[in-house]
mmCIF file with all atom_site columns, C-alpha atoms in Angstrom:
data_model
loop_
_atom_site.group_PDB
_atom_site.id
_atom_site.type_symbol
_atom_site.label_atom_id
_atom_site.label_alt_id
_atom_site.label_comp_id
_atom_site.label_asym_id
_atom_site.label_entity_id
_atom_site.label_seq_id
_atom_site.pdbx_PDB_ins_code
_atom_site.Cartn_x
_atom_site.Cartn_y
_atom_site.Cartn_z
_atom_site.occupancy
_atom_site.B_iso_or_equiv
_atom_site.pdbx_formal_charge
_atom_site.auth_seq_id
_atom_site.auth_comp_id
_atom_site.auth_asym_id
_atom_site.auth_atom_id
_atom_site.pdbx_PDB_model_num
ATOM 1   C CA . VAL K 1 1   ? -81.293 -14.003 76.568 1.00 0.00 ? 1   VAL K CA 1
ATOM 2   C CA . ILE K 1 2   ? -77.743 -14.546 75.297 1.00 0.00 ? 2   ILE K CA 1
ATOM 3   C CA . LYS K 1 3   ? -75.962 -14.130 78.663 1.00 0.00 ? 3   LYS K CA 1
ATOM 4   C CA . PRO K 1 4   ? -77.643 -17.099 80.411 1.00 0.00 ? 4   PRO K CA 1
ATOM 5   C CA . LEU K 1 5   ? -77.080 -19.259 77.340 1.00 0.00 ? 5   LEU K CA 1
ATOM 6   C CA . TYR K 1 6   ? -73.414 -18.239 77.247 1.00 0.00 ? 6   TYR K CA 1
ATOM 7   C CA . ARG K 1 7   ? -73.046 -19.037 80.942 1.00 0.00 ? 7   ARG K CA 1
ATOM 8   C CA . LEU K 1 8   ? -74.687 -22.438 80.462 1.00 0.00 ? 8   LEU K CA 1
ATOM 9   C CA . LEU K 1 9   ? -72.427 -23.210 77.503 1.00 0.00 ? 9   LEU K CA 1
ATOM 10  C CA . LEU K 1 10  ? -69.325 -22.327 79.531 1.00 0.00 ? 10  LEU K CA 1
ATOM 11  C CA . CYS K 1 11  ? -70.508 -24.528 82.389 1.00 0.00 ? 11  CYS K CA 1
ATOM 12  C CA . VAL K 1 12  ? -71.178 -27.478 80.085 1.00 0.00 ? 12  VAL K CA 1
ATOM 13  C CA . MET K 1 13  ? -67.755 -27.156 78.443 1.00 0.00 ? 13  MET K CA 1
ATOM 14  C CA . GLU K 1 14  ? -66.032 -27.115 81.843 1.00 0.00 ? 14  GLU K CA 1
ATOM 15  C CA . ALA K 1 15  ? -68.080 -30.093 82.996 1.00 0.00 ? 15  ALA K CA 1
ATOM 16  C CA . MET K 1 16  ? -67.107 -32.051 79.879 1.00 0.00 ? 16  MET K CA 1
ATOM 17  C CA . GLN K 1 17  ? -63.434 -31.623 80.718 1.00 0.00 ? 17  GLN K CA 1
ATOM 18  C CA . ALA K 1 18  ? -64.002 -33.048 84.181 1.00 0.00 ? 18  ALA K CA 1
ATOM 19  C CA . MET K 1 19  ? -66.250 -35.805 82.867 1.00 0.00 ? 19  MET K CA 1
ATOM 20  C CA . GLN K 1 20  ? -63.356 -37.364 80.989 1.00 0.00 ? 20  GLN K CA 1
ATOM 21  C CA . TRP K 1 21  ? -62.039 -38.704 84.298 1.00 0.00 ? 21  TRP K CA 1
ATOM 22  C CA . VAL K 1 22  ? -65.425 -40.159 85.162 1.00 0.00 ? 22  VAL K CA 1
ATOM 23  C CA . LEU K 1 23  ? -65.366 -41.918 81.788 1.00 0.00 ? 23  LEU K CA 1
ATOM 24  C CA . VAL K 1 24  ? -61.895 -43.295 82.558 1.00 0.00 ? 24  VAL K CA 1
ATOM 25  C CA . LEU K 1 25  ? -63.149 -44.504 85.938 1.00 0.00 ? 25  LEU K CA 1
ATOM 26  C CA . THR K 1 26  ? -66.177 -46.090 84.261 1.00 0.00 ? 26  THR K CA 1
ATOM 27  C CA . PHE K 1 27  ? -63.977 -47.911 81.749 1.00 0.00 ? 27  PHE K CA 1
ATOM 28  C CA . ILE K 1 28  ? -61.665 -49.179 84.506 1.00 0.00 ? 28  ILE K CA 1
ATOM 29  C CA . MET K 1 29  ? -64.691 -50.367 86.494 1.00 0.00 ? 29  MET K CA 1
ATOM 30  C CA . LEU K 1 30  ? -66.134 -52.100 83.416 1.00 0.00 ? 30  LEU K CA 1
ATOM 31  C CA . TYR K 1 31  ? -62.797 -53.687 82.510 1.00 0.00 ? 31  TYR K CA 1
ATOM 32  C CA . GLY K 1 32  ? -62.209 -54.934 86.056 1.00 0.00 ? 32  GLY K CA 1
ATOM 33  C CA . GLY K 1 33  ? -65.782 -56.179 86.156 1.00 0.00 ? 33  GLY K CA 1
ATOM 34  C CA . ALA K 1 34  ? -65.303 -57.949 82.818 1.00 0.00 ? 34  ALA K CA 1
ATOM 35  C CA . ILE K 1 35  ? -62.275 -59.817 84.166 1.00 0.00 ? 35  ILE K CA 1
ATOM 36  C CA . PHE K 1 36  ? -64.156 -60.698 87.361 1.00 0.00 ? 36  PHE K CA 1
ATOM 37  C CA . TRP K 1 37  ? -67.336 -61.815 85.542 1.00 0.00 ? 37  TRP K CA 1
ATOM 38  C CA . THR K 1 38  ? -65.382 -63.790 82.940 1.00 0.00 ? 38  THR K CA 1
ATOM 39  C CA . THR K 1 39  ? -63.581 -65.622 85.726 1.00 0.00 ? 39  THR K CA 1
ATOM 40  C CA . LEU K 1 40  ? -66.633 -66.320 87.891 1.00 0.00 ? 40  LEU K CA 1
ATOM 41  C CA . VAL K 1 41  ? -69.482 -66.515 85.416 1.00 0.00 ? 41  VAL K CA 1
ATOM 42  C CA . GLY K 1 42  ? -67.843 -67.361 82.093 1.00 0.00 ? 42  GLY K CA 1
ATOM 43  C CA . ARG K 1 43  ? -65.748 -70.165 83.606 1.00 0.00 ? 43  ARG K CA 1
ATOM 44  C CA . GLY K 1 44  ? -68.714 -71.543 85.535 1.00 0.00 ? 44  GLY K CA 1
ATOM 45  C CA . LEU K 1 45  ? -67.406 -70.963 89.063 1.00 0.00 ? 45  LEU K CA 1
ATOM 46  C CA . ILE K 1 46  ? -70.787 -69.725 90.282 1.00 0.00 ? 46  ILE K CA 1
ATOM 47  C CA . TYR K 1 47  ? -72.628 -72.851 89.146 1.00 0.00 ? 47  TYR K CA 1
ATOM 48  C CA . GLU K 1 48  ? -72.809 -75.883 91.373 1.00 0.00 ? 48  GLU K CA 1
ATOM 49  C CA . ASN K 1 49  ? -72.148 -78.363 88.576 1.00 0.00 ? 49  ASN K CA 1
ATOM 50  C CA . SER K 1 50  ? -69.622 -75.985 86.864 1.00 0.00 ? 50  SER K CA 1
ATOM 51  C CA . GLU K 1 51  ? -71.578 -76.334 83.632 1.00 0.00 ? 51  GLU K CA 1
ATOM 52  C CA . VAL K 1 52  ? -71.955 -72.936 82.010 1.00 0.00 ? 52  VAL K CA 1
ATOM 53  C CA . PRO K 1 53  ? -75.188 -72.345 80.074 1.00 0.00 ? 53  PRO K CA 1
ATOM 54  C CA . GLU K 1 54  ? -74.507 -71.583 76.393 1.00 0.00 ? 54  GLU K CA 1
ATOM 55  C CA . GLU K 1 55  ? -76.042 -68.077 76.525 1.00 0.00 ? 55  GLU K CA 1
ATOM 56  C CA . VAL K 1 56  ? -73.880 -67.214 79.534 1.00 0.00 ? 56  VAL K CA 1
ATOM 57  C CA . GLN K 1 57  ? -70.811 -68.570 77.745 1.00 0.00 ? 57  GLN K CA 1
ATOM 58  C CA . VAL K 1 58  ? -71.596 -66.406 74.712 1.00 0.00 ? 58  VAL K CA 1
ATOM 59  C CA . ASN K 1 59  ? -72.017 -63.249 76.845 1.00 0.00 ? 59  ASN K CA 1
ATOM 60  C CA . PHE K 1 60  ? -69.331 -63.818 79.482 1.00 0.00 ? 60  PHE K CA 1
ATOM 61  C CA . GLY K 1 61  ? -66.902 -66.360 77.986 1.00 0.00 ? 61  GLY K CA 1
ATOM 62  C CA . HIS K 1 62  ? -64.197 -63.807 77.110 1.00 0.00 ? 62  HIS K CA 1
ATOM 63  C CA . VAL K 1 63  ? -63.168 -60.502 78.645 1.00 0.00 ? 63  VAL K CA 1
ATOM 64  C CA . SER K 1 64  ? -64.152 -58.566 75.501 1.00 0.00 ? 64  SER K CA 1
ATOM 65  C CA . THR K 1 65  ? -67.659 -60.059 75.378 1.00 0.00 ? 65  THR K CA 1
ATOM 66  C CA . SER K 1 66  ? -68.018 -59.628 79.146 1.00 0.00 ? 66  SER K CA 1
ATOM 67  C CA . LEU K 1 67  ? -67.015 -55.970 78.793 1.00 0.00 ? 67  LEU K CA 1
ATOM 68  C CA . PHE K 1 68  ? -69.672 -55.363 76.160 1.00 0.00 ? 68  PHE K CA 1
ATOM 69  C CA . SER K 1 69  ? -72.292 -57.362 78.075 1.00 0.00 ? 69  SER K CA 1
ATOM 70  C CA . LEU K 1 70  ? -71.574 -55.395 81.263 1.00 0.00 ? 70  LEU K CA 1
ATOM 71  C CA . PHE K 1 71  ? -71.770 -52.135 79.307 1.00 0.00 ? 71  PHE K CA 1
ATOM 72  C CA . ARG K 1 72  ? -75.188 -53.169 78.026 1.00 0.00 ? 72  ARG K CA 1
ATOM 73  C CA . LEU K 1 73  ? -76.217 -54.211 81.539 1.00 0.00 ? 73  LEU K CA 1
ATOM 74  C CA . MET K 1 74  ? -75.014 -50.884 82.910 1.00 0.00 ? 74  MET K CA 1
ATOM 75  C CA . ASN K 1 75  ? -77.342 -49.175 80.430 1.00 0.00 ? 75  ASN K CA 1
ATOM 76  C CA . GLY K 1 76  ? -80.405 -51.174 81.427 1.00 0.00 ? 76  GLY K CA 1
ATOM 77  C CA . ASP K 1 77  ? -80.304 -54.137 79.017 1.00 0.00 ? 77  ASP K CA 1
ATOM 78  C CA . THR K 1 78  ? -80.826 -57.069 81.372 1.00 0.00 ? 78  THR K CA 1
ATOM 79  C CA . ASP K 1 79  ? -81.308 -59.642 78.592 1.00 0.00 ? 79  ASP K CA 1
ATOM 80  C CA . GLU K 1 80  ? -77.668 -60.651 79.073 1.00 0.00 ? 80  GLU K CA 1
ATOM 81  C CA . VAL K 1 81  ? -78.121 -61.889 82.642 1.00 0.00 ? 81  VAL K CA 1
ATOM 82  C CA . HIS K 1 82  ? -81.420 -63.759 82.858 1.00 0.00 ? 82  HIS K CA 1
ATOM 83  C CA . GLN K 1 83  ? -79.543 -67.074 82.946 1.00 0.00 ? 83  GLN K CA 1
ATOM 84  C CA . LEU K 1 84  ? -77.669 -65.863 86.045 1.00 0.00 ? 84  LEU K CA 1
ATOM 85  C CA . PHE K 1 85  ? -80.858 -65.603 88.073 1.00 0.00 ? 85  PHE K CA 1
ATOM 86  C CA . SER K 1 86  ? -80.926 -69.365 88.527 1.00 0.00 ? 86  SER K CA 1
ATOM 87  C CA . SER K 1 87  ? -77.961 -69.027 90.895 1.00 0.00 ? 87  SER K CA 1
ATOM 88  C CA . GLU K 1 88  ? -77.916 -67.142 94.202 1.00 0.00 ? 88  GLU K CA 1
ATOM 89  C CA . VAL K 1 89  ? -74.334 -66.026 93.521 1.00 0.00 ? 89  VAL K CA 1
ATOM 90  C CA . GLY K 1 90  ? -75.468 -64.819 90.071 1.00 0.00 ? 90  GLY K CA 1
ATOM 91  C CA . LYS K 1 91  ? -78.195 -62.737 91.662 1.00 0.00 ? 91  LYS K CA 1
ATOM 92  C CA . LEU K 1 92  ? -75.679 -61.229 94.097 1.00 0.00 ? 92  LEU K CA 1
ATOM 93  C CA . LEU K 1 93  ? -73.291 -60.456 91.238 1.00 0.00 ? 93  LEU K CA 1
ATOM 94  C CA . PHE K 1 94  ? -76.114 -58.780 89.339 1.00 0.00 ? 94  PHE K CA 1
ATOM 95  C CA . VAL K 1 95  ? -77.172 -56.650 92.318 1.00 0.00 ? 95  VAL K CA 1
ATOM 96  C CA . GLY K 1 96  ? -73.572 -55.759 93.175 1.00 0.00 ? 96  GLY K CA 1
ATOM 97  C CA . PHE K 1 97  ? -72.773 -54.739 89.628 1.00 0.00 ? 97  PHE K CA 1
ATOM 98  C CA . MET K 1 98  ? -75.953 -52.685 89.271 1.00 0.00 ? 98  MET K CA 1
ATOM 99  C CA . VAL K 1 99  ? -75.301 -50.853 92.533 1.00 0.00 ? 99  VAL K CA 1
ATOM 100 C CA . LEU K 1 100 ? -71.694 -50.148 91.615 1.00 0.00 ? 100 LEU K CA 1
ATOM 101 C CA . SER K 1 101 ? -72.225 -49.258 87.972 1.00 0.00 ? 101 SER K CA 1
ATOM 102 C CA . ASN K 1 102 ? -75.487 -47.369 88.163 1.00 0.00 ? 102 ASN K CA 1
ATOM 103 C CA . TRP K 1 103 ? -75.670 -45.849 91.601 1.00 0.00 ? 103 TRP K CA 1
ATOM 104 C CA . ALA K 1 104 ? -72.026 -45.200 92.441 1.00 0.00 ? 104 ALA K CA 1
ATOM 105 C CA . ILE K 1 105 ? -70.855 -44.126 88.995 1.00 0.00 ? 105 ILE K CA 1
ATOM 106 C CA . LEU K 1 106 ? -73.993 -42.045 88.478 1.00 0.00 ? 106 LEU K CA 1
ATOM 107 C CA . ALA K 1 107 ? -73.488 -40.354 91.850 1.00 0.00 ? 107 ALA K CA 1
ATOM 108 C CA . ILE K 1 108 ? -69.864 -39.596 90.989 1.00 0.00 ? 108 ILE K CA 1
ATOM 109 C CA . LEU K 1 109 ? -70.831 -38.292 87.549 1.00 0.00 ? 109 LEU K CA 1
ATOM 110 C CA . THR K 1 110 ? -73.576 -36.105 89.002 1.00 0.00 ? 110 THR K CA 1
ATOM 111 C CA . SER K 1 111 ? -71.319 -34.668 91.693 1.00 0.00 ? 111 SER K CA 1
ATOM 112 C CA . VAL K 1 112 ? -68.467 -33.960 89.258 1.00 0.00 ? 112 VAL K CA 1
ATOM 113 C CA . VAL K 1 113 ? -70.727 -32.254 86.724 1.00 0.00 ? 113 VAL K CA 1
ATOM 114 C CA . SER K 1 114 ? -72.628 -30.311 89.401 1.00 0.00 ? 114 SER K CA 1
ATOM 115 C CA . ASP K 1 115 ? -69.445 -29.185 91.133 1.00 0.00 ? 115 ASP K CA 1
ATOM 116 C CA . ASN K 1 116 ? -67.908 -28.028 87.857 1.00 0.00 ? 116 ASN K CA 1
ATOM 117 C CA . MET K 1 117 ? -71.039 -26.222 86.756 1.00 0.00 ? 117 MET K CA 1
ATOM 118 C CA . ILE K 1 118 ? -71.363 -24.497 90.137 1.00 0.00 ? 118 ILE K CA 1
ATOM 119 C CA . SER K 1 119 ? -67.716 -23.409 90.205 1.00 0.00 ? 119 SER K CA 1
ATOM 120 C CA . THR K 1 120 ? -67.823 -22.243 86.576 1.00 0.00 ? 120 THR K CA 1
ATOM 121 C CA . SER K 1 121 ? -71.036 -20.335 87.212 1.00 0.00 ? 121 SER K CA 1
ATOM 122 C CA . ARG K 1 122 ? -69.467 -18.742 90.282 1.00 0.00 ? 122 ARG K CA 1
ATOM 123 C CA . MET K 1 123 ? -66.377 -17.820 88.255 1.00 0.00 ? 123 MET K CA 1
ATOM 124 C CA . VAL K 1 124 ? -68.512 -16.235 85.510 1.00 0.00 ? 124 VAL K CA 1
ATOM 125 C CA . SER K 1 125 ? -70.547 -14.320 88.122 1.00 0.00 ? 125 SER K CA 1
ATOM 126 C CA . GLU K 1 126 ? -67.380 -13.049 89.809 1.00 0.00 ? 126 GLU K CA 1
ATOM 127 C CA . GLU K 1 127 ? -66.012 -11.946 86.435 1.00 0.00 ? 127 GLU K CA 1
ATOM 128 C CA . GLU K 1 128 ? -69.255 -10.110 85.661 1.00 0.00 ? 128 GLU K CA 1
ATOM 129 C CA . ALA K 1 129 ? -69.181 -8.438  89.097 1.00 0.00 ? 129 ALA K CA 1
ATOM 130 C CA . ARG K 1 130 ? -65.541 -7.438  88.560 1.00 0.00 ? 130 ARG K CA 1
ATOM 131 C CA . LYS K 1 131 ? -66.449 -5.980  85.154 1.00 0.00 ? 131 LYS K CA 1
ATOM 132 C CA . ASN K 1 132 ? -69.410 -4.084  86.648 1.00 0.00 ? 132 ASN K CA 1
ATOM 133 C CA . ARG K 1 133 ? -67.204 -2.652  89.419 1.00 0.00 ? 133 ARG K CA 1
ATOM 134 C CA . ALA K 1 134 ? -64.667 -1.505  86.819 1.00 0.00 ? 134 ALA K CA 1
ATOM 135 C CA . GLU K 1 135 ? -67.429 0.161   84.766 1.00 0.00 ? 135 GLU K CA 1
ATOM 136 C CA . GLU K 1 136 ? -68.825 1.903   87.852 1.00 0.00 ? 136 GLU K CA 1
ATOM 137 C CA . TYR K 1 137 ? -65.334 3.084   88.775 1.00 0.00 ? 137 TYR K CA 1
ATOM 138 C CA . GLU K 1 138 ? -64.859 4.516   85.270 1.00 0.00 ? 138 GLU K CA 1
ATOM 139 C CA . LYS K 1 139 ? -68.208 6.316   85.513 1.00 0.00 ? 139 LYS K CA 1
ATOM 140 C CA . ARG K 1 140 ? -67.220 7.875   88.869 1.00 0.00 ? 140 ARG K CA 1
ATOM 141 C CA . VAL K 1 141 ? -63.846 8.961   87.468 1.00 0.00 ? 141 VAL K CA 1
ATOM 142 C CA . ASP K 1 142 ? -65.570 10.493  84.420 1.00 0.00 ? 142 ASP K CA 1
ATOM 143 C CA . ARG K 1 143 ? -68.035 12.388  86.659 1.00 0.00 ? 143 ARG K CA 1
ATOM 144 C CA . LEU K 1 144 ? -65.215 13.711  88.838 1.00 0.00 ? 144 LEU K CA 1
ATOM 145 C CA . GLN K 1 145 ? -63.187 14.772  85.803 1.00 0.00 ? 145 GLN K CA 1
ATOM 146 C CA . ALA K 1 146 ? -66.240 16.536  84.338 1.00 0.00 ? 146 ALA K CA 1
ATOM 147 C CA . LEU K 1 147 ? -66.784 18.291  87.677 1.00 0.00 ? 147 LEU K CA 1
ATOM 148 C CA . PHE K 1 148 ? -63.159 19.422  87.889 1.00 0.00 ? 148 PHE K CA 1
ATOM 149 C CA . ARG K 1 149 ? -63.207 20.618  84.261 1.00 0.00 ? 149 ARG K CA 1
ATOM 150 C CA . GLU K 1 150 ? -66.296 22.651  85.104 1.00 0.00 ? 150 GLU K CA 1
ATOM 151 C CA . ILE K 1 151 ? -64.618 24.128  88.204 1.00 0.00 ? 151 ILE K CA 1
ATOM 152 C CA . ASP K 1 152 ? -61.385 24.857  86.284 1.00 0.00 ? 152 ASP K CA 1
ATOM 153 C CA . SER K 1 153 ? -62.813 27.892  84.476 1.00 0.00 ? 153 SER K CA 1
ATOM 154 C CA . ASP K 1 154 ? -59.449 29.097  83.088 1.00 0.00 ? 154 ASP K CA 1
ATOM 155 C CA . GLY K 1 155 ? -58.577 25.626  81.672 1.00 0.00 ? 155 GLY K CA 1
ATOM 156 C CA . SER K 1 156 ? -55.187 25.545  83.404 1.00 0.00 ? 156 SER K CA 1
ATOM 157 C CA . GLY K 1 157 ? -55.560 21.915  84.516 1.00 0.00 ? 157 GLY K CA 1
ATOM 158 C CA . ALA K 1 158 ? -55.424 22.969  88.165 1.00 0.00 ? 158 ALA K CA 1
ATOM 159 C CA . ILE K 1 159 ? -57.981 24.505  90.466 1.00 0.00 ? 159 ILE K CA 1
ATOM 160 C CA . SER K 1 160 ? -56.774 27.876  91.680 1.00 0.00 ? 160 SER K CA 1
ATOM 161 C CA . HIS K 1 161 ? -57.648 29.395  95.021 1.00 0.00 ? 161 HIS K CA 1
ATOM 162 C CA . SER K 1 162 ? -60.115 31.785  93.385 1.00 0.00 ? 162 SER K CA 1
ATOM 163 C CA . GLU K 1 163 ? -61.798 28.933  91.461 1.00 0.00 ? 163 GLU K CA 1
ATOM 164 C CA . TRP K 1 164 ? -62.076 26.971  94.712 1.00 0.00 ? 164 TRP K CA 1
ATOM 165 C CA . ARG K 1 165 ? -63.660 29.908  96.537 1.00 0.00 ? 165 ARG K CA 1
ATOM 166 C CA . GLY K 1 166 ? -65.967 30.489  93.562 1.00 0.00 ? 166 GLY K CA 1
ATOM 167 C CA . LEU K 1 167 ? -67.138 26.930  93.951 1.00 0.00 ? 167 LEU K CA 1
ATOM 168 C CA . PHE K 1 168 ? -68.398 27.648  97.483 1.00 0.00 ? 168 PHE K CA 1
ATOM 169 C CA . ASP K 1 169 ? -70.064 30.858  96.350 1.00 0.00 ? 169 ASP K CA 1
ATOM 170 C CA . ASP K 1 170 ? -72.112 28.962  93.733 1.00 0.00 ? 170 ASP K CA 1
ATOM 171 C CA . GLN K 1 171 ? -75.590 28.629  95.270 1.00 0.00 ? 171 GLN K CA 1
ATOM 172 C CA . ASP K 1 172 ? -76.796 26.218  92.536 1.00 0.00 ? 172 ASP K CA 1
ATOM 173 C CA . LEU K 1 173 ? -74.171 23.690  93.558 1.00 0.00 ? 173 LEU K CA 1
ATOM 174 C CA . PHE K 1 174 ? -75.369 23.423  97.157 1.00 0.00 ? 174 PHE K CA 1
#
């Protein structure tokens, strides 16, 4: 019961180390998106009359509020963008952001975590196999040493010619 849990814990710890880069990538994507959305949406460039609705201005008027709004959007809170649906460009921005933030980042995160867990699991399995081979080798060495101690009847540490011949005369052995 403990071994599989230990293996899982090792895999999760290794995956967390690799996930830090996915988090950096996510932040860069959100920050770049915040600049882009603030410029297009917050400044009214997507609206035909360039008049920005107040709710849109509140959510996308500054890079910091755009960053937080996009983070919320990335996590499924679409309340921030309902005003954008009145514009075709707003709809395209919404779809593009959702595809990039949810599908692409999620795919990257899944592949990084899966790859790390698979390689860590493989490493743990190889280490266990190496340990098992070493234990088996020690058992074989112990059996051979016990056999040679049994054959070495005078305890000299060497098998004499007479001890060797006595080995072949032993009917119980064969």
